[in-house]
Amino acid sequence: MHVVIVGCGRVGSTLGRELTAAGHTVAVVDRRPEAFSRLGEAFTGQKVTGIGFDREVLIEAGIEKAGALASVTNGDNSNILIARVAREEFGIERVVARIYDPKRAEIYERLGIATVATVKWTSERILRRILPELPAVEWTDPSASVVLVEREMPKHLIGQRVTTIETASTRVVSVRRLGSAMIPTADTIIQEGDVVYVAAEIAALSQFDAGLASTQNGKGH
């Protein structure tokens, strides 16, 4: 997959290196040529100097063939503008915007743009949005028998009760929706863009993930 990254600070350069190491093609955009030094000499992707919301700059970065875009500049306004251009003008579905003001998250996510706050694991969370197939483990208990995992809900589960994805060894403990988290009830309905946090016995995790996929074909758990 081709990924466009706008912003070559700490997060952007980390994403660039990790995505190229994973075998993806990457173009990194930054208005400051000196910023590309963060990528290191081993970086094999494309470096594009320019303003991230400039259509010609994005085209030079290969956005027309991109499967994802991450906007991780140091400004909320720039990030949301770049994300909207990618989504609305180029039809990119996997778009992630880094935010500094959590209060704006709900607005952005209502526009269909995933947001990631500026926390120490920012780059990891952005990678999960770009590559949802990556395993996402938030916490493991000291005995390594129970884990807390994050899972983005697939579209085929929209409209179902959140309890339908639970098994005897898994429980949904929280749902993040439009930038806010909540404790679900038995009547909580899965909506588009929901991200759930599931406590699971580690031995049951692979079966749980397989169950999420199998419901698309009507197999259930």
PDB file of C-alpha atoms in Angstrom:
ATOM      1  CA  MET A   1       0.000   0.000   0.000  1.00  0.00           C
ATOM      2  CA  HIS A   2       1.140   3.554  -0.713  1.00  0.00           C
ATOM      3  CA  VAL A   3       0.884   5.912   2.271  1.00  0.00           C
ATOM      4  CA  VAL A   4       1.250   9.689   2.284  1.00  0.00           C
ATOM      5  CA  ILE A   5       2.502  11.228   5.530  1.00  0.00           C
ATOM      6  CA  VAL A   6       2.277  14.987   5.983  1.00  0.00           C
ATOM      7  CA  GLY A   7       4.635  16.305   8.643  1.00  0.00           C
ATOM      8  CA  CYS A   8       8.136  14.991   9.285  1.00  0.00           C
ATOM      9  CA  GLY A   9       8.488  15.602  12.997  1.00  0.00           C
ATOM     10  CA  ARG A  10       9.013  12.859  15.549  1.00  0.00           C
ATOM     11  CA  VAL A  11       5.726  11.098  14.805  1.00  0.00           C
ATOM     12  CA  GLY A  12       5.835  11.511  11.028  1.00  0.00           C
ATOM     13  CA  SER A  13       9.399  10.277  10.713  1.00  0.00           C
ATOM     14  CA  THR A  14       8.646   7.284  12.950  1.00  0.00           C
ATOM     15  CA  LEU A  15       5.649   6.376  10.815  1.00  0.00           C
ATOM     16  CA  GLY A  16       7.699   6.739   7.652  1.00  0.00           C
ATOM     17  CA  ARG A  17      10.433   4.425   8.850  1.00  0.00           C
ATOM     18  CA  GLU A  18       8.062   1.802  10.254  1.00  0.00           C
ATOM     19  CA  LEU A  19       5.821   1.700   7.197  1.00  0.00           C
ATOM     20  CA  THR A  20       8.738   1.354   4.781  1.00  0.00           C
ATOM     21  CA  ALA A  21      10.223  -1.346   6.998  1.00  0.00           C
ATOM     22  CA  ALA A  22       6.887  -3.166   6.771  1.00  0.00           C
ATOM     23  CA  GLY A  23       7.123  -3.160   2.980  1.00  0.00           C
ATOM     24  CA  HIS A  24       4.810  -0.266   2.116  1.00  0.00           C
ATOM     25  CA  THR A  25       5.688   2.600  -0.213  1.00  0.00           C
ATOM     26  CA  VAL A  26       5.749   5.952   1.565  1.00  0.00           C
ATOM     27  CA  ALA A  27       5.899   9.626   0.625  1.00  0.00           C
ATOM     28  CA  VAL A  28       6.641  12.133   3.388  1.00  0.00           C
ATOM     29  CA  VAL A  29       5.664  15.769   2.898  1.00  0.00           C
ATOM     30  CA  ASP A  30       7.086  18.691   4.873  1.00  0.00           C
ATOM     31  CA  ARG A  31       7.559  22.370   4.125  1.00  0.00           C
ATOM     32  CA  ARG A  32      11.037  22.299   5.678  1.00  0.00           C
ATOM     33  CA  PRO A  33      13.617  20.304   3.692  1.00  0.00           C
ATOM     34  CA  GLU A  34      15.821  19.975   6.767  1.00  0.00           C
ATOM     35  CA  ALA A  35      13.051  18.017   8.524  1.00  0.00           C
ATOM     36  CA  PHE A  36      13.729  14.997   6.321  1.00  0.00           C
ATOM     37  CA  SER A  37      16.983  14.372   8.187  1.00  0.00           C
ATOM     38  CA  ARG A  38      14.823  12.724  10.872  1.00  0.00           C
ATOM     39  CA  LEU A  39      14.075   9.889   8.472  1.00  0.00           C
ATOM     40  CA  GLY A  40      17.662   8.683   8.469  1.00  0.00           C
ATOM     41  CA  GLU A  41      19.839   7.496   5.608  1.00  0.00           C
ATOM     42  CA  ALA A  42      18.131   4.107   5.402  1.00  0.00           C
ATOM     43  CA  PHE A  43      14.752   5.616   4.450  1.00  0.00           C
ATOM     44  CA  THR A  44      13.875   4.544   0.912  1.00  0.00           C
ATOM     45  CA  GLY A  45      10.620   6.452   0.479  1.00  0.00           C
ATOM     46  CA  GLN A  46       9.851   9.701  -1.295  1.00  0.00           C
ATOM     47  CA  LYS A  47      10.525  13.121   0.246  1.00  0.00           C
ATOM     48  CA  VAL A  48       8.355  15.976  -0.992  1.00  0.00           C
ATOM     49  CA  THR A  49       8.966  19.576   0.034  1.00  0.00           C
ATOM     50  CA  GLY A  50       5.813  21.668   0.144  1.00  0.00           C
ATOM     51  CA  ILE A  51       2.605  22.611   1.936  1.00  0.00           C
ATOM     52  CA  GLY A  52       0.538  19.574   2.820  1.00  0.00           C
ATOM     53  CA  PHE A  53      -2.848  20.944   1.762  1.00  0.00           C
ATOM     54  CA  ASP A  54      -1.563  21.992  -1.689  1.00  0.00           C
ATOM     55  CA  ARG A  55      -3.201  19.652  -4.207  1.00  0.00           C
ATOM     56  CA  GLU A  56      -0.170  19.672  -6.502  1.00  0.00           C
ATOM     57  CA  VAL A  57       2.105  18.742  -3.617  1.00  0.00           C
ATOM     58  CA  LEU A  58      -0.187  15.875  -2.647  1.00  0.00           C
ATOM     59  CA  ILE A  59      -0.322  14.673  -6.246  1.00  0.00           C
ATOM     60  CA  GLU A  60       3.486  14.749  -6.398  1.00  0.00           C
ATOM     61  CA  ALA A  61       3.459  12.618  -3.241  1.00  0.00           C
ATOM     62  CA  GLY A  62       1.303  10.047  -5.026  1.00  0.00           C
ATOM     63  CA  ILE A  63      -1.998  10.634  -3.278  1.00  0.00           C
ATOM     64  CA  GLU A  64      -3.897   9.488  -6.346  1.00  0.00           C
ATOM     65  CA  LYS A  65      -2.589   5.960  -5.801  1.00  0.00           C
ATOM     66  CA  ALA A  66      -2.515   6.110  -1.985  1.00  0.00           C
ATOM     67  CA  GLY A  67      -4.432   3.777   0.271  1.00  0.00           C
ATOM     68  CA  ALA A  68      -3.975   5.963   3.352  1.00  0.00           C
ATOM     69  CA  LEU A  69      -2.896   9.412   4.542  1.00  0.00           C
ATOM     70  CA  ALA A  70      -1.700  10.547   7.957  1.00  0.00           C
ATOM     71  CA  SER A  71      -1.558  14.258   8.729  1.00  0.00           C
ATOM     72  CA  VAL A  72       0.771  14.806  11.681  1.00  0.00           C
ATOM     73  CA  THR A  73       1.910  18.420  11.421  1.00  0.00           C
ATOM     74  CA  ASN A  74       2.141  20.601  14.521  1.00  0.00           C
ATOM     75  CA  GLY A  75      -1.171  22.372  13.894  1.00  0.00           C
ATOM     76  CA  ASP A  76      -4.748  21.143  14.339  1.00  0.00           C
ATOM     77  CA  ASN A  77      -6.130  23.407  11.615  1.00  0.00           C
ATOM     78  CA  SER A  78      -3.576  22.232   9.073  1.00  0.00           C
ATOM     79  CA  ASN A  79      -4.144  18.598   9.954  1.00  0.00           C
ATOM     80  CA  ILE A  80      -7.900  18.741   9.559  1.00  0.00           C
ATOM     81  CA  LEU A  81      -7.642  20.707   6.307  1.00  0.00           C
ATOM     82  CA  ILE A  82      -5.177  18.195   4.859  1.00  0.00           C
ATOM     83  CA  ALA A  83      -7.331  15.302   6.031  1.00  0.00           C
ATOM     84  CA  ARG A  84     -10.448  16.772   4.454  1.00  0.00           C
ATOM     85  CA  VAL A  85      -8.679  17.361   1.144  1.00  0.00           C
ATOM     86  CA  ALA A  86      -7.512  13.739   1.163  1.00  0.00           C
ATOM     87  CA  ARG A  87     -10.963  12.403   2.025  1.00  0.00           C
ATOM     88  CA  GLU A  88     -13.186  14.713  -0.014  1.00  0.00           C
ATOM     89  CA  GLU A  89     -11.091  15.520  -3.089  1.00  0.00           C
ATOM     90  CA  PHE A  90      -9.093  12.338  -3.516  1.00  0.00           C
ATOM     91  CA  GLY A  91     -11.446   9.790  -1.938  1.00  0.00           C
ATOM     92  CA  ILE A  92      -8.907   8.344   0.510  1.00  0.00           C
ATOM     93  CA  GLU A  93     -10.767   6.179   3.046  1.00  0.00           C
ATOM     94  CA  ARG A  94      -8.010   5.621   5.611  1.00  0.00           C
ATOM     95  CA  VAL A  95      -7.314   9.155   6.796  1.00  0.00           C
ATOM     96  CA  VAL A  96      -5.875   9.945  10.221  1.00  0.00           C
ATOM     97  CA  ALA A  97      -5.333  13.404  11.730  1.00  0.00           C
ATOM     98  CA  ARG A  98      -3.218  14.127  14.776  1.00  0.00           C
ATOM     99  CA  ILE A  99      -4.862  16.574  17.172  1.00  0.00           C
ATOM    100  CA  TYR A 100      -3.664  18.734  20.023  1.00  0.00           C
ATOM    101  CA  ASP A 101      -7.095  19.879  21.237  1.00  0.00           C
ATOM    102  CA  PRO A 102      -9.201  16.859  22.324  1.00  0.00           C
ATOM    103  CA  LYS A 103     -12.344  19.016  22.227  1.00  0.00           C
ATOM    104  CA  ARG A 104     -12.098  19.070  18.451  1.00  0.00           C
ATOM    105  CA  ALA A 105     -12.020  15.288  18.141  1.00  0.00           C
ATOM    106  CA  GLU A 106     -15.795  14.886  17.992  1.00  0.00           C
ATOM    107  CA  ILE A 107     -16.076  17.445  15.187  1.00  0.00           C
ATOM    108  CA  TYR A 108     -13.377  15.723  13.162  1.00  0.00           C
ATOM    109  CA  GLU A 109     -14.760  12.233  13.667  1.00  0.00           C
ATOM    110  CA  ARG A 110     -18.217  13.377  12.596  1.00  0.00           C
ATOM    111  CA  LEU A 111     -16.520  14.239   9.305  1.00  0.00           C
ATOM    112  CA  GLY A 112     -15.375  10.637   9.073  1.00  0.00           C
ATOM    113  CA  ILE A 113     -11.763  11.377   9.978  1.00  0.00           C
ATOM    114  CA  ALA A 114     -10.072   9.267  12.636  1.00  0.00           C
ATOM    115  CA  THR A 115      -8.215  11.360  15.204  1.00  0.00           C
ATOM    116  CA  VAL A 116      -5.309  10.537  17.466  1.00  0.00           C
ATOM    117  CA  ALA A 117      -4.377  12.690  20.456  1.00  0.00           C
ATOM    118  CA  THR A 118      -0.807  13.697  21.175  1.00  0.00           C
ATOM    119  CA  VAL A 119       0.187  11.012  23.639  1.00  0.00           C
ATOM    120  CA  LYS A 120       3.416   9.079  23.883  1.00  0.00           C
ATOM    121  CA  TRP A 121       2.088   6.191  21.798  1.00  0.00           C
ATOM    122  CA  THR A 122       0.757   8.454  19.016  1.00  0.00           C
ATOM    123  CA  SER A 123       2.717   6.794  16.208  1.00  0.00           C
ATOM    124  CA  GLU A 124       1.574   3.316  17.271  1.00  0.00           C
ATOM    125  CA  ARG A 125      -2.079   4.347  17.302  1.00  0.00           C
ATOM    126  CA  ILE A 126      -1.812   6.010  13.900  1.00  0.00           C
ATOM    127  CA  LEU A 127      -0.297   2.822  12.510  1.00  0.00           C
ATOM    128  CA  ARG A 128      -3.340   0.938  13.822  1.00  0.00           C
ATOM    129  CA  ARG A 129      -5.668   3.274  11.937  1.00  0.00           C
ATOM    130  CA  ILE A 130      -3.656   2.973   8.736  1.00  0.00           C
ATOM    131  CA  LEU A 131      -3.090  -0.773   9.103  1.00  0.00           C
ATOM    132  CA  PRO A 132      -6.079  -2.072  11.103  1.00  0.00           C
ATOM    133  CA  GLU A 133      -4.852  -5.632  10.660  1.00  0.00           C
ATOM    134  CA  LEU A 134      -2.034  -4.941  13.137  1.00  0.00           C
ATOM    135  CA  PRO A 135      -2.587  -6.490  16.588  1.00  0.00           C
ATOM    136  CA  ALA A 136      -3.406  -3.854  19.192  1.00  0.00           C
ATOM    137  CA  VAL A 137      -2.790  -4.756  22.822  1.00  0.00           C
ATOM    138  CA  GLU A 138      -3.315  -1.930  25.312  1.00  0.00           C
ATOM    139  CA  TRP A 139      -2.503  -3.753  28.550  1.00  0.00           C
ATOM    140  CA  THR A 140      -1.454  -7.184  29.782  1.00  0.00           C
ATOM    141  CA  ASP A 141      -1.844  -8.358  33.366  1.00  0.00           C
ATOM    142  CA  PRO A 142       1.336  -9.463  35.203  1.00  0.00           C
ATOM    143  CA  SER A 143       0.505 -13.132  34.757  1.00  0.00           C
ATOM    144  CA  ALA A 144       0.048 -12.605  30.993  1.00  0.00           C
ATOM    145  CA  SER A 145      -3.298 -14.393  31.080  1.00  0.00           C
ATOM    146  CA  VAL A 146      -5.621 -11.424  30.429  1.00  0.00           C
ATOM    147  CA  VAL A 147      -5.172  -8.599  27.924  1.00  0.00           C
ATOM    148  CA  LEU A 148      -7.029  -5.404  27.082  1.00  0.00           C
ATOM    149  CA  VAL A 149      -7.191  -4.908  23.323  1.00  0.00           C
ATOM    150  CA  GLU A 150      -8.472  -2.208  21.006  1.00  0.00           C
ATOM    151  CA  ARG A 151     -10.526  -3.174  17.983  1.00  0.00           C
ATOM    152  CA  GLU A 152     -12.138  -0.973  15.339  1.00  0.00           C
ATOM    153  CA  MET A 153     -15.612  -2.221  14.513  1.00  0.00           C
ATOM    154  CA  PRO A 154     -16.065  -3.423  10.925  1.00  0.00           C
ATOM    155  CA  LYS A 155     -18.942  -2.004   8.924  1.00  0.00           C
ATOM    156  CA  HIS A 156     -20.877  -5.276   8.844  1.00  0.00           C
ATOM    157  CA  LEU A 157     -21.422  -5.028  12.617  1.00  0.00           C
ATOM    158  CA  ILE A 158     -23.050  -1.582  12.508  1.00  0.00           C
ATOM    159  CA  GLY A 159     -26.530  -1.742  14.015  1.00  0.00           C
ATOM    160  CA  GLN A 160     -25.864  -4.780  16.192  1.00  0.00           C
ATOM    161  CA  ARG A 161     -25.677  -4.814  19.979  1.00  0.00           C
ATOM    162  CA  VAL A 162     -22.135  -4.616  21.255  1.00  0.00           C
ATOM    163  CA  THR A 163     -22.786  -7.709  23.369  1.00  0.00           C
ATOM    164  CA  THR A 164     -23.090  -9.807  20.215  1.00  0.00           C
ATOM    165  CA  ILE A 165     -19.314  -9.750  19.756  1.00  0.00           C
ATOM    166  CA  GLU A 166     -18.623 -11.017  23.283  1.00  0.00           C
ATOM    167  CA  THR A 167     -17.728 -14.616  24.050  1.00  0.00           C
ATOM    168  CA  ALA A 168     -17.443 -16.567  27.296  1.00  0.00           C
ATOM    169  CA  SER A 169     -13.839 -15.373  27.593  1.00  0.00           C
ATOM    170  CA  THR A 170     -14.170 -11.779  26.347  1.00  0.00           C
ATOM    171  CA  ARG A 171     -15.971  -8.655  27.560  1.00  0.00           C
ATOM    172  CA  VAL A 172     -16.370  -5.236  25.966  1.00  0.00           C
ATOM    173  CA  VAL A 173     -15.383  -2.797  28.702  1.00  0.00           C
ATOM    174  CA  SER A 174     -15.458   0.497  26.804  1.00  0.00           C
ATOM    175  CA  VAL A 175     -16.534   2.038  23.514  1.00  0.00           C
ATOM    176  CA  ARG A 176     -14.861   5.094  21.972  1.00  0.00           C
ATOM    177  CA  ARG A 177     -17.271   7.040  19.802  1.00  0.00           C
ATOM    178  CA  LEU A 178     -16.735  10.452  18.218  1.00  0.00           C
ATOM    179  CA  GLY A 179     -13.740  11.155  20.403  1.00  0.00           C
ATOM    180  CA  SER A 180     -15.376  10.224  23.717  1.00  0.00           C
ATOM    181  CA  ALA A 181     -15.290   6.968  25.690  1.00  0.00           C
ATOM    182  CA  MET A 182     -18.236   5.339  27.448  1.00  0.00           C
ATOM    183  CA  ILE A 183     -19.068   2.172  29.369  1.00  0.00           C
ATOM    184  CA  PRO A 184     -21.480   0.163  27.200  1.00  0.00           C
ATOM    185  CA  THR A 185     -24.721  -1.386  28.398  1.00  0.00           C
ATOM    186  CA  ALA A 186     -26.452  -4.488  27.089  1.00  0.00           C
ATOM    187  CA  ASP A 187     -28.445  -2.220  24.764  1.00  0.00           C
ATOM    188  CA  THR A 188     -25.510  -0.270  23.308  1.00  0.00           C
ATOM    189  CA  ILE A 189     -25.667  -0.430  19.507  1.00  0.00           C
ATOM    190  CA  ILE A 190     -22.507  -0.440  17.394  1.00  0.00           C
ATOM    191  CA  GLN A 191     -22.240   2.680  15.232  1.00  0.00           C
ATOM    192  CA  GLU A 192     -19.973   3.546  12.330  1.00  0.00           C
ATOM    193  CA  GLY A 193     -16.479   4.464  13.483  1.00  0.00           C
ATOM    194  CA  ASP A 194     -16.796   2.837  16.914  1.00  0.00           C
ATOM    195  CA  VAL A 195     -13.630   1.526  18.531  1.00  0.00           C
ATOM    196  CA  VAL A 196     -14.106  -1.001  21.331  1.00  0.00           C
ATOM    197  CA  TYR A 197     -11.814  -2.023  24.156  1.00  0.00           C
ATOM    198  CA  VAL A 198     -12.128  -5.681  25.018  1.00  0.00           C
ATOM    199  CA  ALA A 199     -10.827  -7.581  28.042  1.00  0.00           C
ATOM    200  CA  ALA A 200      -9.948 -11.092  26.946  1.00  0.00           C
ATOM    201  CA  GLU A 201      -8.270 -14.217  28.163  1.00  0.00           C
ATOM    202  CA  ILE A 202      -5.161 -14.303  26.017  1.00  0.00           C
ATOM    203  CA  ALA A 203      -5.823 -17.863  24.932  1.00  0.00           C
ATOM    204  CA  ALA A 204      -9.182 -16.770  23.508  1.00  0.00           C
ATOM    205  CA  LEU A 205      -7.976 -13.688  21.629  1.00  0.00           C
ATOM    206  CA  SER A 206      -7.301 -15.294  18.261  1.00  0.00           C
ATOM    207  CA  GLN A 207     -10.712 -16.973  18.358  1.00  0.00           C
ATOM    208  CA  PHE A 208     -12.325 -13.621  19.188  1.00  0.00           C
ATOM    209  CA  ASP A 209     -10.631 -11.925  16.224  1.00  0.00           C
ATOM    210  CA  ALA A 210     -11.640 -14.776  13.944  1.00  0.00           C
ATOM    211  CA  GLY A 211     -15.196 -14.370  15.203  1.00  0.00           C
ATOM    212  CA  LEU A 212     -15.216 -10.678  14.303  1.00  0.00           C
ATOM    213  CA  ALA A 213     -14.269 -11.574  10.760  1.00  0.00           C
ATOM    214  CA  SER A 214     -16.621 -14.536  10.466  1.00  0.00           C
ATOM    215  CA  THR A 215     -19.713 -12.502  11.319  1.00  0.00           C
ATOM    216  CA  GLN A 216     -19.251 -10.768   7.983  1.00  0.00           C
ATOM    217  CA  ASN A 217     -20.233 -14.036   6.353  1.00  0.00           C
ATOM    218  CA  GLY A 218     -23.054 -14.671   8.795  1.00  0.00           C
ATOM    219  CA  LYS A 219     -21.224 -17.337  10.760  1.00  0.00           C
ATOM    220  CA  GLY A 220     -21.174 -15.583  14.130  1.00  0.00           C
ATOM    221  CA  HIS A 221     -19.135 -16.894  17.105  1.00  0.00           C
TER     222      HIS A 221
END
